[in-house]
PDB file of C-alpha atoms in Angstrom:
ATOM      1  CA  UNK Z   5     -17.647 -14.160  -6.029  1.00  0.00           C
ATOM      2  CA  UNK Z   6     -13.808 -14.763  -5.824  1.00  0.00           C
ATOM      3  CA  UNK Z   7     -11.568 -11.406  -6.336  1.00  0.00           C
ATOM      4  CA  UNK Z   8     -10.068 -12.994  -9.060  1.00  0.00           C
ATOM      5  CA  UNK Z   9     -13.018 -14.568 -10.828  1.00  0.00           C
ATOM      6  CA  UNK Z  10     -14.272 -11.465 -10.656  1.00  0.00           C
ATOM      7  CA  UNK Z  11     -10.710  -9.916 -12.232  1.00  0.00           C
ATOM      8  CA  UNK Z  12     -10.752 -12.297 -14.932  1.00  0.00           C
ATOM      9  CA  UNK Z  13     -14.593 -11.927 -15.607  1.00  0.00           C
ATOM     10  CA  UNK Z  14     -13.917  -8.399 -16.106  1.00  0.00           C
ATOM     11  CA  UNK Z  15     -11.139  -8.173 -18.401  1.00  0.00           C
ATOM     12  CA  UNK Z  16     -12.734 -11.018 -20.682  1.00  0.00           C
ATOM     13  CA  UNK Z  17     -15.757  -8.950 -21.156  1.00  0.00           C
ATOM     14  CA  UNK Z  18     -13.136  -5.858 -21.301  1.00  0.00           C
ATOM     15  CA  UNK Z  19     -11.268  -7.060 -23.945  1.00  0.00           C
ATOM     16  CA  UNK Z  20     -14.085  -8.729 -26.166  1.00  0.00           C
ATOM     17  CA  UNK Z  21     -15.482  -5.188 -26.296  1.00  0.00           C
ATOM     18  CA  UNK Z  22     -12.119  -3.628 -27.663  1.00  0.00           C
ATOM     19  CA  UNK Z  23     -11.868  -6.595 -30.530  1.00  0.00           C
ATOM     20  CA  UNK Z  24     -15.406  -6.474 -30.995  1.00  0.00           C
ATOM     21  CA  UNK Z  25     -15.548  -3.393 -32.663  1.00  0.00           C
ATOM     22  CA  UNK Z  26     -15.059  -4.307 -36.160  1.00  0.00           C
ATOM     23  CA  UNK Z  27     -18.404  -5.958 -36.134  1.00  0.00           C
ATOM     24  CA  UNK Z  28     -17.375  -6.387 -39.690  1.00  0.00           C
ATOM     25  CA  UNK Z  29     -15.362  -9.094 -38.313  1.00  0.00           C
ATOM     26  CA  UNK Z  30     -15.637 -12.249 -36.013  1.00  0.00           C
ATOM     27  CA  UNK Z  31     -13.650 -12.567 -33.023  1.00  0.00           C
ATOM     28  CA  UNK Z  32     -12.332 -15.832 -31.323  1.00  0.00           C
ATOM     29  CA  UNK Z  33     -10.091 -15.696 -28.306  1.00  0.00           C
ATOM     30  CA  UNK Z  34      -9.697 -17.296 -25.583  1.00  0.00           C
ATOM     31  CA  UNK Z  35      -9.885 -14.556 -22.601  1.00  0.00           C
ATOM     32  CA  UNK Z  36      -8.143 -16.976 -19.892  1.00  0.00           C
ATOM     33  CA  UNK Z  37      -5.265 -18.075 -22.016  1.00  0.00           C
ATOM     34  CA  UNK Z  38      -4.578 -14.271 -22.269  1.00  0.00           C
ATOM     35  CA  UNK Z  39      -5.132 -13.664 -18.759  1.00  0.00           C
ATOM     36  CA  UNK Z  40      -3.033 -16.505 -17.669  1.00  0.00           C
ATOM     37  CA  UNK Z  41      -0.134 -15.278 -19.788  1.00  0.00           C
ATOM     38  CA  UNK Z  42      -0.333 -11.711 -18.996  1.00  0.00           C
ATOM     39  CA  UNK Z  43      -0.712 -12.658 -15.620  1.00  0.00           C
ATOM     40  CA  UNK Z  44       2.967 -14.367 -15.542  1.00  0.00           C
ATOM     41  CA  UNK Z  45       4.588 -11.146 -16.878  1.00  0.00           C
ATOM     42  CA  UNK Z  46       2.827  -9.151 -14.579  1.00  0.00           C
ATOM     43  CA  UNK Z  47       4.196 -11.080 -12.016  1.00  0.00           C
ATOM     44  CA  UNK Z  48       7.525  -9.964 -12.698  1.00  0.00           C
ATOM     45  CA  UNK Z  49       6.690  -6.375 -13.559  1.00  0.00           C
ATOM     46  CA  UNK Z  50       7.627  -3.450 -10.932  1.00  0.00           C
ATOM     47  CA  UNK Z  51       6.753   0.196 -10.929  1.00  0.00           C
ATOM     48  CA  UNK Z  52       4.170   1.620 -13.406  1.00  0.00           C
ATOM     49  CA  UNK Z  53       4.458  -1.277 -15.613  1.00  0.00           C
ATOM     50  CA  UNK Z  54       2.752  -3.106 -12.787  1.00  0.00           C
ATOM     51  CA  UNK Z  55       0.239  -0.707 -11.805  1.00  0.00           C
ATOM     52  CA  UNK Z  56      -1.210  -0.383 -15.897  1.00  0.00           C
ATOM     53  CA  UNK Z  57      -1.229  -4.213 -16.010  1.00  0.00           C
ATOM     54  CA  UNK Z  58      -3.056  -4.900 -13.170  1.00  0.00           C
ATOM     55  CA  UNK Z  59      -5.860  -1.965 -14.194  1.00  0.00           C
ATOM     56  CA  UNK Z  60      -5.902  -3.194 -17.534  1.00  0.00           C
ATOM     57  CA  UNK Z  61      -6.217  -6.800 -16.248  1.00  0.00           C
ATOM     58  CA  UNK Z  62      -8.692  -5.892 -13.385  1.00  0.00           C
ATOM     59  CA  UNK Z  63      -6.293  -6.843 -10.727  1.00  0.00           C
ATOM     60  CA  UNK Z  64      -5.792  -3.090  -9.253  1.00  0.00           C
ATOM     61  CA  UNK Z  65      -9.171  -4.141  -7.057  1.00  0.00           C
ATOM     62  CA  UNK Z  66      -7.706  -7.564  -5.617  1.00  0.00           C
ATOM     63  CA  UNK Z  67      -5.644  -7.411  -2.308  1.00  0.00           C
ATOM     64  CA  UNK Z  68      -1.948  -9.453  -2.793  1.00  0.00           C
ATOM     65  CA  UNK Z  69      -1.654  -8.995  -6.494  1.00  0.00           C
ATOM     66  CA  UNK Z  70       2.044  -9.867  -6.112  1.00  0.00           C
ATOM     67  CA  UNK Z  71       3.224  -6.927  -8.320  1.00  0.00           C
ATOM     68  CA  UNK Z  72       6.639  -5.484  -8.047  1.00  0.00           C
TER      69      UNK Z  72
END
């Protein structure tokens, strides 16, 4: 599997499990809008910033993440 597939997979089923919770509560989202969009800030993040967005959007694992 693609880096990146893989990097998006993960965060998806990352971030369904932090929303998901509340089971009290349903949850629709769509995981590759979010990943696209974070993904264009985190292309113009540098230092930290850039290291805690690409863990928290599984890119830390991916060669060439482009950050900072």
């Amino acid at each position: 599997m693609d880096p990146l597939q893989e990097a998006n997979g993960t965060f998806a089923l990352n971030l369904l499990k932090i929303l998901g919770e509340d089971s009290s509560k349903n949850v629709f989202l769509s995981p590759m809008s979010i990943s696209s969009a974070l993904a264009m800030v985190f292309m113009g993040a540098k230092g930290t910033t850039a290291s805690q967005m690409a863990q928290a959007l599984a890119l830390d694992k991916c060669s060439g993440n482009g950050g900072g």
